[in-house]
C-alpha atoms as a PDB file:
ATOM      1  CA  MET A   1      19.870  -8.679 -13.518  1.00  0.00           C
ATOM      2  CA  ASN A   2      20.773  -7.585  -9.987  1.00  0.00           C
ATOM      3  CA  THR A   3      20.438  -8.939  -6.462  1.00  0.00           C
ATOM      4  CA  LEU A   4      18.812  -6.743  -3.824  1.00  0.00           C
ATOM      5  CA  LEU A   5      20.594  -6.321  -0.493  1.00  0.00           C
ATOM      6  CA  LEU A   6      18.198  -5.469   2.352  1.00  0.00           C
ATOM      7  CA  ASP A   7      19.342  -4.616   5.874  1.00  0.00           C
ATOM      8  CA  SER A   8      17.320  -4.888   9.074  1.00  0.00           C
ATOM      9  CA  ASP A   9      15.747  -1.453   8.620  1.00  0.00           C
ATOM     10  CA  ASP A  10      14.670  -2.369   5.088  1.00  0.00           C
ATOM     11  CA  VAL A  11      13.134  -5.634   6.304  1.00  0.00           C
ATOM     12  CA  ASP A  12      11.366  -3.864   9.157  1.00  0.00           C
ATOM     13  CA  GLU A  13       9.957  -1.255   6.793  1.00  0.00           C
ATOM     14  CA  HIS A  14       8.799  -3.604   4.062  1.00  0.00           C
ATOM     15  CA  ALA A  15       7.524  -6.553   6.121  1.00  0.00           C
ATOM     16  CA  ALA A  16       4.037  -5.029   6.237  1.00  0.00           C
ATOM     17  CA  LEU A  17       2.396  -7.197   8.887  1.00  0.00           C
ATOM     18  CA  ALA A  18      -1.014  -7.511   7.241  1.00  0.00           C
ATOM     19  CA  ALA A  19       0.671  -8.827   4.101  1.00  0.00           C
ATOM     20  CA  VAL A  20       3.059 -11.080   6.027  1.00  0.00           C
ATOM     21  CA  ILE A  21       0.170 -12.554   8.025  1.00  0.00           C
ATOM     22  CA  ASP A  22      -1.676 -13.319   4.788  1.00  0.00           C
ATOM     23  CA  ALA A  23       1.445 -14.853   3.222  1.00  0.00           C
ATOM     24  CA  VAL A  24       2.152 -17.019   6.286  1.00  0.00           C
ATOM     25  CA  GLU A  25      -1.468 -18.184   6.331  1.00  0.00           C
ATOM     26  CA  GLN A  26      -1.137 -19.185   2.678  1.00  0.00           C
ATOM     27  CA  ALA A  27       2.120 -20.981   3.508  1.00  0.00           C
ATOM     28  CA  PHE A  28       0.409 -23.007   6.245  1.00  0.00           C
ATOM     29  CA  GLY A  29      -2.315 -23.934   3.760  1.00  0.00           C
ATOM     30  CA  ALA A  30       0.236 -25.000   1.149  1.00  0.00           C
ATOM     31  CA  PHE A  31       2.021 -27.107   3.766  1.00  0.00           C
ATOM     32  CA  GLU A  32      -1.204 -28.947   4.554  1.00  0.00           C
ATOM     33  CA  ARG A  33      -1.985 -29.482   0.855  1.00  0.00           C
ATOM     34  CA  GLY A  34       1.481 -30.938   0.279  1.00  0.00           C
ATOM     35  CA  THR A  35       2.704 -28.267  -2.151  1.00  0.00           C
ATOM     36  CA  THR A  36       5.794 -27.393  -0.159  1.00  0.00           C
ATOM     37  CA  GLN A  37       9.272 -28.829   0.199  1.00  0.00           C
ATOM     38  CA  MET A  38      10.905 -28.258   3.563  1.00  0.00           C
ATOM     39  CA  PRO A  39      13.854 -30.492   4.458  1.00  0.00           C
ATOM     40  CA  ALA A  40      14.609 -30.880   8.130  1.00  0.00           C
ATOM     41  CA  LYS A  41      16.657 -28.126   9.725  1.00  0.00           C
ATOM     42  CA  SER A  42      20.330 -29.111   9.642  1.00  0.00           C
ATOM     43  CA  TYR A  43      22.898 -28.180  12.273  1.00  0.00           C
ATOM     44  CA  ILE A  44      26.632 -27.524  12.380  1.00  0.00           C
ATOM     45  CA  ASP A  45      27.781 -27.678  15.997  1.00  0.00           C
ATOM     46  CA  LEU A  46      30.835 -25.622  16.942  1.00  0.00           C
ATOM     47  CA  PRO A  47      31.595 -26.377  20.608  1.00  0.00           C
ATOM     48  CA  GLN A  48      34.989 -24.651  20.319  1.00  0.00           C
ATOM     49  CA  TYR A  49      33.055 -21.391  19.829  1.00  0.00           C
ATOM     50  CA  ASN A  50      30.081 -22.318  22.044  1.00  0.00           C
ATOM     51  CA  GLY A  51      27.789 -21.957  19.064  1.00  0.00           C
ATOM     52  CA  ASP A  52      26.138 -23.545  16.085  1.00  0.00           C
ATOM     53  CA  PHE A  53      24.823 -22.866  12.584  1.00  0.00           C
ATOM     54  CA  ARG A  54      21.404 -23.936  11.324  1.00  0.00           C
ATOM     55  CA  SER A  55      20.194 -24.060   7.727  1.00  0.00           C
ATOM     56  CA  MET A  56      16.489 -23.812   6.883  1.00  0.00           C
ATOM     57  CA  PRO A  57      15.647 -24.241   3.173  1.00  0.00           C
ATOM     58  CA  ALA A  58      12.138 -24.288   1.736  1.00  0.00           C
ATOM     59  CA  TYR A  59      10.004 -24.056  -1.382  1.00  0.00           C
ATOM     60  CA  LEU A  60       6.265 -23.430  -1.436  1.00  0.00           C
ATOM     61  CA  ASP A  61       3.571 -23.134  -4.067  1.00  0.00           C
ATOM     62  CA  THR A  62       0.328 -21.536  -2.910  1.00  0.00           C
ATOM     63  CA  GLY A  63      -1.367 -21.813  -6.292  1.00  0.00           C
ATOM     64  CA  ASP A  64      -1.242 -18.033  -6.702  1.00  0.00           C
ATOM     65  CA  TRP A  65       2.533 -17.743  -6.291  1.00  0.00           C
ATOM     66  CA  ASP A  66       5.567 -19.814  -5.476  1.00  0.00           C
ATOM     67  CA  ALA A  67       8.807 -18.932  -3.741  1.00  0.00           C
ATOM     68  CA  ALA A  68      12.067 -20.447  -2.554  1.00  0.00           C
ATOM     69  CA  GLY A  69      14.774 -19.505  -0.114  1.00  0.00           C
ATOM     70  CA  LEU A  70      17.211 -20.447   2.605  1.00  0.00           C
ATOM     71  CA  LYS A  71      17.684 -18.995   6.068  1.00  0.00           C
ATOM     72  CA  TRP A  72      21.160 -19.396   7.521  1.00  0.00           C
ATOM     73  CA  VAL A  73      21.019 -18.724  11.245  1.00  0.00           C
ATOM     74  CA  ASN A  74      23.172 -19.263  14.316  1.00  0.00           C
ATOM     75  CA  VAL A  75      23.097 -19.305  18.091  1.00  0.00           C
ATOM     76  CA  HIS A  76      26.320 -18.044  19.724  1.00  0.00           C
ATOM     77  CA  PRO A  77      25.558 -17.189  23.397  1.00  0.00           C
ATOM     78  CA  ASP A  78      29.003 -15.609  23.993  1.00  0.00           C
ATOM     79  CA  ASN A  79      28.578 -13.037  21.226  1.00  0.00           C
ATOM     80  CA  PRO A  80      27.156 -10.139  23.300  1.00  0.00           C
ATOM     81  CA  ALA A  81      29.807 -10.248  26.035  1.00  0.00           C
ATOM     82  CA  ASP A  82      32.835 -11.272  23.965  1.00  0.00           C
ATOM     83  CA  HIS A  83      32.230  -9.664  20.569  1.00  0.00           C
ATOM     84  CA  GLY A  84      29.534  -7.022  20.945  1.00  0.00           C
ATOM     85  CA  LEU A  85      27.304  -8.995  18.570  1.00  0.00           C
ATOM     86  CA  PRO A  86      23.801 -10.468  18.934  1.00  0.00           C
ATOM     87  CA  THR A  87      23.458 -14.067  20.070  1.00  0.00           C
ATOM     88  CA  VAL A  88      21.414 -14.841  16.962  1.00  0.00           C
ATOM     89  CA  LEU A  89      22.346 -13.607  13.472  1.00  0.00           C
ATOM     90  CA  GLY A  90      20.143 -14.644  10.578  1.00  0.00           C
ATOM     91  CA  THR A  91      20.675 -14.216   6.846  1.00  0.00           C
ATOM     92  CA  MET A  92      17.947 -14.950   4.303  1.00  0.00           C
ATOM     93  CA  ILE A  93      18.643 -15.804   0.666  1.00  0.00           C
ATOM     94  CA  TYR A  94      15.505 -15.362  -1.419  1.00  0.00           C
ATOM     95  CA  SER A  95      15.648 -16.972  -4.879  1.00  0.00           C
ATOM     96  CA  ASP A  96      13.621 -17.231  -8.062  1.00  0.00           C
ATOM     97  CA  PRO A  97      12.319 -20.833  -8.165  1.00  0.00           C
ATOM     98  CA  GLU A  98      12.309 -20.906 -11.966  1.00  0.00           C
ATOM     99  CA  THR A  99      15.912 -19.803 -12.543  1.00  0.00           C
ATOM    100  CA  ALA A 100      17.493 -20.074  -9.058  1.00  0.00           C
ATOM    101  CA  PHE A 101      18.690 -16.474  -9.417  1.00  0.00           C
ATOM    102  CA  PRO A 102      19.314 -14.902  -5.980  1.00  0.00           C
ATOM    103  CA  LEU A 103      16.721 -12.136  -6.006  1.00  0.00           C
ATOM    104  CA  ALA A 104      17.614 -10.828  -2.558  1.00  0.00           C
ATOM    105  CA  ILE A 105      19.858 -11.258   0.437  1.00  0.00           C
ATOM    106  CA  MET A 106      18.258  -9.835   3.548  1.00  0.00           C
ATOM    107  CA  ASP A 107      18.526  -9.654   7.309  1.00  0.00           C
ATOM    108  CA  GLY A 108      16.986 -12.828   8.664  1.00  0.00           C
ATOM    109  CA  THR A 109      16.787 -11.798  12.313  1.00  0.00           C
ATOM    110  CA  THR A 110      14.154  -9.101  11.827  1.00  0.00           C
ATOM    111  CA  LEU A 111      12.436 -11.352   9.282  1.00  0.00           C
ATOM    112  CA  THR A 112      12.192 -14.111  11.907  1.00  0.00           C
ATOM    113  CA  MET A 113      10.508 -11.804  14.407  1.00  0.00           C
ATOM    114  CA  LYS A 114       7.991 -10.667  11.787  1.00  0.00           C
ATOM    115  CA  ARG A 115       7.060 -14.149  10.604  1.00  0.00           C
ATOM    116  CA  THR A 116       6.831 -15.453  14.173  1.00  0.00           C
ATOM    117  CA  GLY A 117       4.431 -12.678  15.063  1.00  0.00           C
ATOM    118  CA  ALA A 118       2.490 -13.376  11.887  1.00  0.00           C
ATOM    119  CA  ALA A 119       2.163 -17.084  12.731  1.00  0.00           C
ATOM    120  CA  ALA A 120       0.744 -16.186  16.146  1.00  0.00           C
ATOM    121  CA  ALA A 121      -1.694 -13.815  14.452  1.00  0.00           C
ATOM    122  CA  VAL A 122      -2.896 -16.543  12.080  1.00  0.00           C
ATOM    123  CA  ALA A 123      -3.453 -18.914  15.003  1.00  0.00           C
ATOM    124  CA  THR A 124      -5.155 -16.185  17.014  1.00  0.00           C
ATOM    125  CA  ASP A 125      -7.525 -15.501  14.143  1.00  0.00           C
ATOM    126  CA  TYR A 126      -8.645 -19.143  14.097  1.00  0.00           C
ATOM    127  CA  LEU A 127      -8.576 -19.879  17.816  1.00  0.00           C
ATOM    128  CA  ALA A 128      -9.295 -16.732  19.849  1.00  0.00           C
ATOM    129  CA  VAL A 129     -12.791 -15.541  20.677  1.00  0.00           C
ATOM    130  CA  GLU A 130     -14.120 -13.298  17.935  1.00  0.00           C
ATOM    131  CA  ASP A 131     -14.308 -10.157  20.051  1.00  0.00           C
ATOM    132  CA  ALA A 132     -10.960 -10.607  21.828  1.00  0.00           C
ATOM    133  CA  SER A 133      -9.855  -7.176  23.018  1.00  0.00           C
ATOM    134  CA  SER A 134      -7.178  -7.940  25.619  1.00  0.00           C
ATOM    135  CA  LEU A 135      -3.695  -9.397  25.133  1.00  0.00           C
ATOM    136  CA  GLY A 136      -1.366 -10.722  27.809  1.00  0.00           C
ATOM    137  CA  LEU A 137       2.355 -11.128  27.278  1.00  0.00           C
ATOM    138  CA  VAL A 138       4.637 -13.221  29.450  1.00  0.00           C
ATOM    139  CA  GLY A 139       8.105 -11.978  28.602  1.00  0.00           C
ATOM    140  CA  ALA A 140       8.939  -8.430  27.522  1.00  0.00           C
ATOM    141  CA  GLY A 141      11.815  -9.152  25.156  1.00  0.00           C
ATOM    142  CA  VAL A 142      12.023  -8.193  21.490  1.00  0.00           C
ATOM    143  CA  GLN A 143       9.509 -10.804  20.338  1.00  0.00           C
ATOM    144  CA  SER A 144       6.793  -9.408  22.611  1.00  0.00           C
ATOM    145  CA  TYR A 145       6.675  -6.253  20.509  1.00  0.00           C
ATOM    146  CA  THR A 146       6.001  -8.130  17.293  1.00  0.00           C
ATOM    147  CA  GLN A 147       3.406 -10.291  19.025  1.00  0.00           C
ATOM    148  CA  LEU A 148       1.400  -7.201  19.926  1.00  0.00           C
ATOM    149  CA  GLU A 149       1.847  -5.576  16.528  1.00  0.00           C
ATOM    150  CA  ALA A 150       0.763  -8.712  14.658  1.00  0.00           C
ATOM    151  CA  ILE A 151      -2.097  -9.868  16.898  1.00  0.00           C
ATOM    152  CA  SER A 152      -3.610  -6.393  16.885  1.00  0.00           C
ATOM    153  CA  GLU A 153      -3.937  -6.806  13.114  1.00  0.00           C
ATOM    154  CA  VAL A 154      -6.469  -9.636  13.556  1.00  0.00           C
ATOM    155  CA  ARG A 155      -8.268  -8.683  16.772  1.00  0.00           C
ATOM    156  CA  PRO A 156      -9.386  -5.288  18.164  1.00  0.00           C
ATOM    157  CA  ILE A 157      -6.845  -5.263  21.000  1.00  0.00           C
ATOM    158  CA  GLU A 158      -7.361  -2.435  23.477  1.00  0.00           C
ATOM    159  CA  GLU A 159      -5.896  -3.680  26.775  1.00  0.00           C
ATOM    160  CA  VAL A 160      -2.388  -5.141  27.123  1.00  0.00           C
ATOM    161  CA  VAL A 161      -0.855  -6.675  30.262  1.00  0.00           C
ATOM    162  CA  VAL A 162       2.852  -7.541  30.156  1.00  0.00           C
ATOM    163  CA  SER A 163       4.608  -9.666  32.779  1.00  0.00           C
ATOM    164  CA  ASP A 164       8.381  -9.916  33.133  1.00  0.00           C
ATOM    165  CA  PRO A 165      10.685 -10.126  36.181  1.00  0.00           C
ATOM    166  CA  ASP A 166      12.801  -7.346  34.637  1.00  0.00           C
ATOM    167  CA  ASP A 167      11.005  -4.128  35.593  1.00  0.00           C
ATOM    168  CA  GLU A 168      13.074  -2.050  33.160  1.00  0.00           C
ATOM    169  CA  ARG A 169      11.949  -4.178  30.214  1.00  0.00           C
ATOM    170  CA  VAL A 170       8.330  -3.846  31.293  1.00  0.00           C
ATOM    171  CA  GLU A 171       8.750  -0.085  31.583  1.00  0.00           C
ATOM    172  CA  ARG A 172      10.265   0.158  28.100  1.00  0.00           C
ATOM    173  CA  PHE A 173       7.427  -1.880  26.658  1.00  0.00           C
ATOM    174  CA  VAL A 174       4.772   0.236  28.375  1.00  0.00           C
ATOM    175  CA  GLU A 175       6.407   3.471  27.228  1.00  0.00           C
ATOM    176  CA  THR A 176       6.511   2.199  23.650  1.00  0.00           C
ATOM    177  CA  TYR A 177       2.790   1.475  23.464  1.00  0.00           C
ATOM    178  CA  GLU A 178       1.081   3.677  26.037  1.00  0.00           C
ATOM    179  CA  ASP A 179      -0.124   6.071  23.325  1.00  0.00           C
ATOM    180  CA  ARG A 180      -1.801   3.269  21.353  1.00  0.00           C
ATOM    181  CA  PHE A 181      -3.088   0.819  23.970  1.00  0.00           C
ATOM    182  CA  ASP A 182      -4.201   0.647  27.571  1.00  0.00           C
ATOM    183  CA  VAL A 183      -0.970  -1.088  28.556  1.00  0.00           C
ATOM    184  CA  ARG A 184       0.431  -1.920  31.991  1.00  0.00           C
ATOM    185  CA  GLY A 185       2.689  -4.347  33.797  1.00  0.00           C
ATOM    186  CA  GLY A 186       1.124  -7.164  35.780  1.00  0.00           C
ATOM    187  CA  SER A 187       1.466 -10.689  37.105  1.00  0.00           C
ATOM    188  CA  ILE A 188       1.530 -13.833  34.977  1.00  0.00           C
ATOM    189  CA  SER A 189      -2.023 -14.577  36.082  1.00  0.00           C
ATOM    190  CA  GLU A 190      -3.205 -11.089  35.121  1.00  0.00           C
ATOM    191  CA  ALA A 191      -1.635 -11.509  31.689  1.00  0.00           C
ATOM    192  CA  GLY A 192      -3.057 -15.021  31.398  1.00  0.00           C
ATOM    193  CA  HIS A 193      -6.610 -13.932  32.096  1.00  0.00           C
ATOM    194  CA  CYS A 194      -6.637 -11.781  28.964  1.00  0.00           C
ATOM    195  CA  ASP A 195      -8.509 -13.020  25.891  1.00  0.00           C
ATOM    196  CA  VAL A 196      -5.197 -13.837  24.176  1.00  0.00           C
ATOM    197  CA  LEU A 197      -1.877 -14.718  25.802  1.00  0.00           C
ATOM    198  CA  SER A 198       1.527 -14.980  24.121  1.00  0.00           C
ATOM    199  CA  THR A 199       4.397 -16.530  26.081  1.00  0.00           C
ATOM    200  CA  VAL A 200       7.835 -15.530  24.840  1.00  0.00           C
ATOM    201  CA  THR A 201      10.334 -16.788  27.431  1.00  0.00           C
ATOM    202  CA  PRO A 202      13.223 -19.299  27.319  1.00  0.00           C
ATOM    203  CA  VAL A 203      12.248 -21.185  30.511  1.00  0.00           C
ATOM    204  CA  GLU A 204      12.538 -24.931  31.019  1.00  0.00           C
ATOM    205  CA  ASP A 205      10.328 -25.086  34.114  1.00  0.00           C
ATOM    206  CA  PRO A 206       6.694 -24.141  33.348  1.00  0.00           C
ATOM    207  CA  ILE A 207       5.609 -20.739  34.629  1.00  0.00           C
ATOM    208  CA  VAL A 208       1.984 -20.615  33.415  1.00  0.00           C
ATOM    209  CA  GLY A 209      -0.533 -22.941  35.061  1.00  0.00           C
ATOM    210  CA  LEU A 210      -4.164 -23.744  34.361  1.00  0.00           C
ATOM    211  CA  GLU A 211      -5.218 -21.425  37.177  1.00  0.00           C
ATOM    212  CA  ASP A 212      -3.358 -18.551  35.471  1.00  0.00           C
ATOM    213  CA  VAL A 213      -5.589 -18.383  32.384  1.00  0.00           C
ATOM    214  CA  GLY A 214      -9.225 -17.621  31.629  1.00  0.00           C
ATOM    215  CA  ASP A 215     -11.833 -20.183  30.629  1.00  0.00           C
ATOM    216  CA  GLN A 216     -11.531 -19.267  26.941  1.00  0.00           C
ATOM    217  CA  THR A 217      -8.040 -17.798  26.723  1.00  0.00           C
ATOM    218  CA  HIS A 218      -6.131 -18.523  23.543  1.00  0.00           C
ATOM    219  CA  ILE A 219      -2.400 -19.030  24.150  1.00  0.00           C
ATOM    220  CA  ASN A 220       0.389 -18.620  21.624  1.00  0.00           C
ATOM    221  CA  ALA A 221       3.297 -20.640  23.045  1.00  0.00           C
ATOM    222  CA  ILE A 222       6.290 -19.053  21.319  1.00  0.00           C
ATOM    223  CA  GLY A 223       9.258 -19.440  23.652  1.00  0.00           C
ATOM    224  CA  ALA A 224      10.029 -23.144  23.349  1.00  0.00           C
ATOM    225  CA  ASP A 225      12.445 -23.527  20.437  1.00  0.00           C
ATOM    226  CA  ALA A 226      14.725 -26.262  21.741  1.00  0.00           C
ATOM    227  CA  GLU A 227      14.471 -29.613  23.467  1.00  0.00           C
ATOM    228  CA  GLY A 228      13.715 -29.222  27.167  1.00  0.00           C
ATOM    229  CA  LYS A 229      12.051 -25.803  26.979  1.00  0.00           C
ATOM    230  CA  HIS A 230       8.574 -25.717  28.504  1.00  0.00           C
ATOM    231  CA  GLU A 231       6.487 -22.619  29.423  1.00  0.00           C
ATOM    232  CA  LEU A 232       3.031 -24.096  30.101  1.00  0.00           C
ATOM    233  CA  SER A 233       2.206 -26.629  32.803  1.00  0.00           C
ATOM    234  CA  ASP A 234       1.216 -30.159  31.847  1.00  0.00           C
ATOM    235  CA  GLU A 235      -2.158 -29.605  33.508  1.00  0.00           C
ATOM    236  CA  LEU A 236      -2.802 -26.574  31.312  1.00  0.00           C
ATOM    237  CA  LEU A 237      -1.761 -28.394  28.142  1.00  0.00           C
ATOM    238  CA  GLY A 238      -3.895 -31.384  29.087  1.00  0.00           C
ATOM    239  CA  ALA A 239      -6.980 -29.201  29.458  1.00  0.00           C
ATOM    240  CA  ALA A 240      -6.440 -27.204  26.244  1.00  0.00           C
ATOM    241  CA  ARG A 241      -7.241 -27.712  22.582  1.00  0.00           C
ATOM    242  CA  ILE A 242      -3.698 -27.954  21.187  1.00  0.00           C
ATOM    243  CA  VAL A 243      -2.832 -26.876  17.653  1.00  0.00           C
ATOM    244  CA  ILE A 244       0.751 -27.203  16.397  1.00  0.00           C
ATOM    245  CA  ASP A 245       2.642 -25.943  13.368  1.00  0.00           C
ATOM    246  CA  ASP A 246       4.539 -29.160  12.559  1.00  0.00           C
ATOM    247  CA  HIS A 247       4.367 -32.510  14.336  1.00  0.00           C
ATOM    248  CA  GLU A 248       8.043 -33.425  14.048  1.00  0.00           C
ATOM    249  CA  GLN A 249       9.344 -30.051  15.193  1.00  0.00           C
ATOM    250  CA  CYS A 250       6.814 -29.561  17.984  1.00  0.00           C
ATOM    251  CA  THR A 251       7.326 -33.000  19.523  1.00  0.00           C
ATOM    252  CA  HIS A 252      11.099 -32.538  19.382  1.00  0.00           C
ATOM    253  CA  SER A 253      11.572 -28.898  20.353  1.00  0.00           C
ATOM    254  CA  GLY A 254       8.209 -27.156  20.753  1.00  0.00           C
ATOM    255  CA  GLU A 255       6.087 -26.388  23.801  1.00  0.00           C
ATOM    256  CA  ILE A 256       4.792 -29.958  23.936  1.00  0.00           C
ATOM    257  CA  ASN A 257       8.208 -31.630  23.607  1.00  0.00           C
ATOM    258  CA  VAL A 258       8.717 -32.397  27.304  1.00  0.00           C
ATOM    259  CA  PRO A 259       5.287 -33.858  28.171  1.00  0.00           C
ATOM    260  CA  TYR A 260       5.160 -35.626  24.793  1.00  0.00           C
ATOM    261  CA  GLY A 261       8.568 -37.200  25.394  1.00  0.00           C
ATOM    262  CA  GLU A 262       7.450 -38.329  28.850  1.00  0.00           C
ATOM    263  CA  GLY A 263       4.207 -39.791  27.517  1.00  0.00           C
ATOM    264  CA  VAL A 264       2.072 -37.287  29.434  1.00  0.00           C
ATOM    265  CA  LEU A 265       0.749 -36.029  26.098  1.00  0.00           C
ATOM    266  CA  THR A 266       0.151 -38.231  23.062  1.00  0.00           C
ATOM    267  CA  ASP A 267      -1.020 -37.657  19.502  1.00  0.00           C
ATOM    268  CA  ALA A 268      -4.573 -38.090  20.753  1.00  0.00           C
ATOM    269  CA  ASP A 269      -4.140 -34.865  22.739  1.00  0.00           C
ATOM    270  CA  ILE A 270      -3.191 -32.847  19.643  1.00  0.00           C
ATOM    271  CA  HIS A 271      -6.196 -31.356  17.866  1.00  0.00           C
ATOM    272  CA  GLY A 272      -4.319 -30.783  14.615  1.00  0.00           C
ATOM    273  CA  GLU A 273      -1.831 -28.663  12.701  1.00  0.00           C
ATOM    274  CA  ILE A 274      -2.534 -25.023  11.925  1.00  0.00           C
ATOM    275  CA  GLY A 275      -2.584 -25.832   8.207  1.00  0.00           C
ATOM    276  CA  GLU A 276      -5.563 -28.111   8.790  1.00  0.00           C
ATOM    277  CA  LEU A 277      -7.476 -25.176  10.261  1.00  0.00           C
ATOM    278  CA  VAL A 278      -6.483 -22.954   7.328  1.00  0.00           C
ATOM    279  CA  VAL A 279      -7.791 -25.383   4.696  1.00  0.00           C
ATOM    280  CA  GLY A 280     -10.907 -26.241   6.715  1.00  0.00           C
ATOM    281  CA  ALA A 281      -9.982 -29.858   7.470  1.00  0.00           C
ATOM    282  CA  LYS A 282     -10.230 -29.226  11.230  1.00  0.00           C
ATOM    283  CA  ALA A 283     -12.311 -26.736  13.201  1.00  0.00           C
ATOM    284  CA  GLY A 284     -10.751 -23.818  15.014  1.00  0.00           C
ATOM    285  CA  ARG A 285     -12.692 -22.346  17.920  1.00  0.00           C
ATOM    286  CA  THR A 286     -16.310 -23.370  18.322  1.00  0.00           C
ATOM    287  CA  ALA A 287     -18.907 -22.312  20.894  1.00  0.00           C
ATOM    288  CA  GLU A 288     -17.879 -25.212  23.129  1.00  0.00           C
ATOM    289  CA  THR A 289     -14.127 -24.602  22.958  1.00  0.00           C
ATOM    290  CA  GLY A 290     -12.345 -23.593  26.165  1.00  0.00           C
ATOM    291  CA  VAL A 291      -8.639 -22.859  26.427  1.00  0.00           C
ATOM    292  CA  THR A 292      -6.632 -23.191  23.212  1.00  0.00           C
ATOM    293  CA  VAL A 293      -2.879 -23.422  22.676  1.00  0.00           C
ATOM    294  CA  PHE A 294      -0.865 -22.835  19.505  1.00  0.00           C
ATOM    295  CA  ASP A 295       2.556 -24.486  19.692  1.00  0.00           C
ATOM    296  CA  SER A 296       4.736 -22.436  17.336  1.00  0.00           C
ATOM    297  CA  THR A 297       8.230 -23.699  16.508  1.00  0.00           C
ATOM    298  CA  GLY A 298       8.701 -21.676  13.315  1.00  0.00           C
ATOM    299  CA  LEU A 299       8.871 -23.190   9.848  1.00  0.00           C
ATOM    300  CA  ALA A 300      11.178 -22.362   6.948  1.00  0.00           C
ATOM    301  CA  ILE A 301       8.140 -21.845   4.695  1.00  0.00           C
ATOM    302  CA  GLN A 302       7.173 -18.924   6.945  1.00  0.00           C
ATOM    303  CA  ASP A 303      10.550 -17.293   6.321  1.00  0.00           C
ATOM    304  CA  VAL A 304      10.229 -17.720   2.573  1.00  0.00           C
ATOM    305  CA  ALA A 305       6.675 -16.375   2.538  1.00  0.00           C
ATOM    306  CA  ALA A 306       7.696 -13.334   4.585  1.00  0.00           C
ATOM    307  CA  ALA A 307      10.791 -12.784   2.437  1.00  0.00           C
ATOM    308  CA  ARG A 308       8.594 -12.639  -0.655  1.00  0.00           C
ATOM    309  CA  VAL A 309       6.536  -9.841   0.893  1.00  0.00           C
ATOM    310  CA  VAL A 310       9.665  -7.894   1.828  1.00  0.00           C
ATOM    311  CA  TYR A 311      11.236  -8.344  -1.609  1.00  0.00           C
ATOM    312  CA  GLU A 312       8.146  -7.370  -3.570  1.00  0.00           C
ATOM    313  CA  ASN A 313       7.539  -4.277  -1.435  1.00  0.00           C
ATOM    314  CA  ALA A 314      11.185  -3.230  -1.594  1.00  0.00           C
ATOM    315  CA  ARG A 315      11.275  -3.585  -5.378  1.00  0.00           C
ATOM    316  CA  GLU A 316       8.139  -1.482  -5.735  1.00  0.00           C
ATOM    317  CA  THR A 317       9.715   1.370  -3.788  1.00  0.00           C
ATOM    318  CA  ASP A 318      13.293   1.066  -5.146  1.00  0.00           C
ATOM    319  CA  SER A 319      14.599   0.343  -1.654  1.00  0.00           C
ATOM    320  CA  GLY A 320      17.733  -1.484  -0.608  1.00  0.00           C
ATOM    321  CA  TYR A 321      21.035  -1.777  -2.438  1.00  0.00           C
ATOM    322  CA  ASP A 322      21.041  -3.245  -5.944  1.00  0.00           C
ATOM    323  CA  PHE A 323      24.258  -5.057  -6.869  1.00  0.00           C
ATOM    324  CA  GLY A 324      25.457  -7.397  -9.577  1.00  0.00           C
ATOM    325  CA  MET A 325      26.481 -10.470  -7.619  1.00  0.00           C
ATOM    326  CA  ILE A 326      26.076 -12.878 -10.543  1.00  0.00           C
ATOM    327  CA  ASP A 327      27.674 -12.296 -13.922  1.00  0.00           C
ATOM    328  CA  THR A 328      24.744 -12.738 -16.317  1.00  0.00           C
ATOM    329  CA  ASP A 329      26.681 -11.751 -19.460  1.00  0.00           C
ATOM    330  CA  GLN A 330      27.234 -15.354 -20.526  1.00  0.00           C
END
């Protein structure tokens, strides 16, 4: 019995977004039903290297399938300048829950982008207007690409407006998609007045206000992944129907962490978790719903669900590198 080694190209090829979106939706449902195990993310701080490690283990049982795995990820800001390496390097170990055999070791960085895009797509499907055809993006980094790819799987996106202070990044984004979409650069307000808006920036001072979005815009707040980060103004959050992925993570390090910590937002201002929408315990968008916000911090169950899709697809096509890591001749 062999372990499958899958690099970033393999993950990119086999993380078919439609399948990943479905798997992440099932993971959110399992989380709400209580058929998951997801210990809190643990940290190893390494100030001598200006970095840290984070471990994200999870198990989930959707009823149709179960899966287990661990993502081992870091943040080392000095890597690009000092070592020619990415700031973030993720490794995913995907295991058989029944035997604990390591079925695959795969690139976790590309996997993270895919599952983050998929989570936004799930939220968009429940919270955006049914005929949403325009998507705004605030931030033109790597995650913006996956946001467009994933959201266009669940809504008939035709027009795309991308806003970023770096003109070269905007130009690259436009050139990538100009053959598929009516895509252009624009202001934050122009992006925000689209039917769907995804914010993918690392800012700590809000850059999107209530006046910057439409009356029924759905917002995927993706950028806030640490305490103190905050892309949307308190006024905007206060006026919106807020859906989160996990209460503990979102109140500690998600989009709502700053106003929640200051008491500006309370639990009464949170409509529910995305899993509640998936299982039908809470309503998504209704005729009376105005602006909606999905606060996405990223859950380990999403990584495991996405890893299952990648592994199954790779096995079907004999992709990756098969190697005997574990001696099974016992």
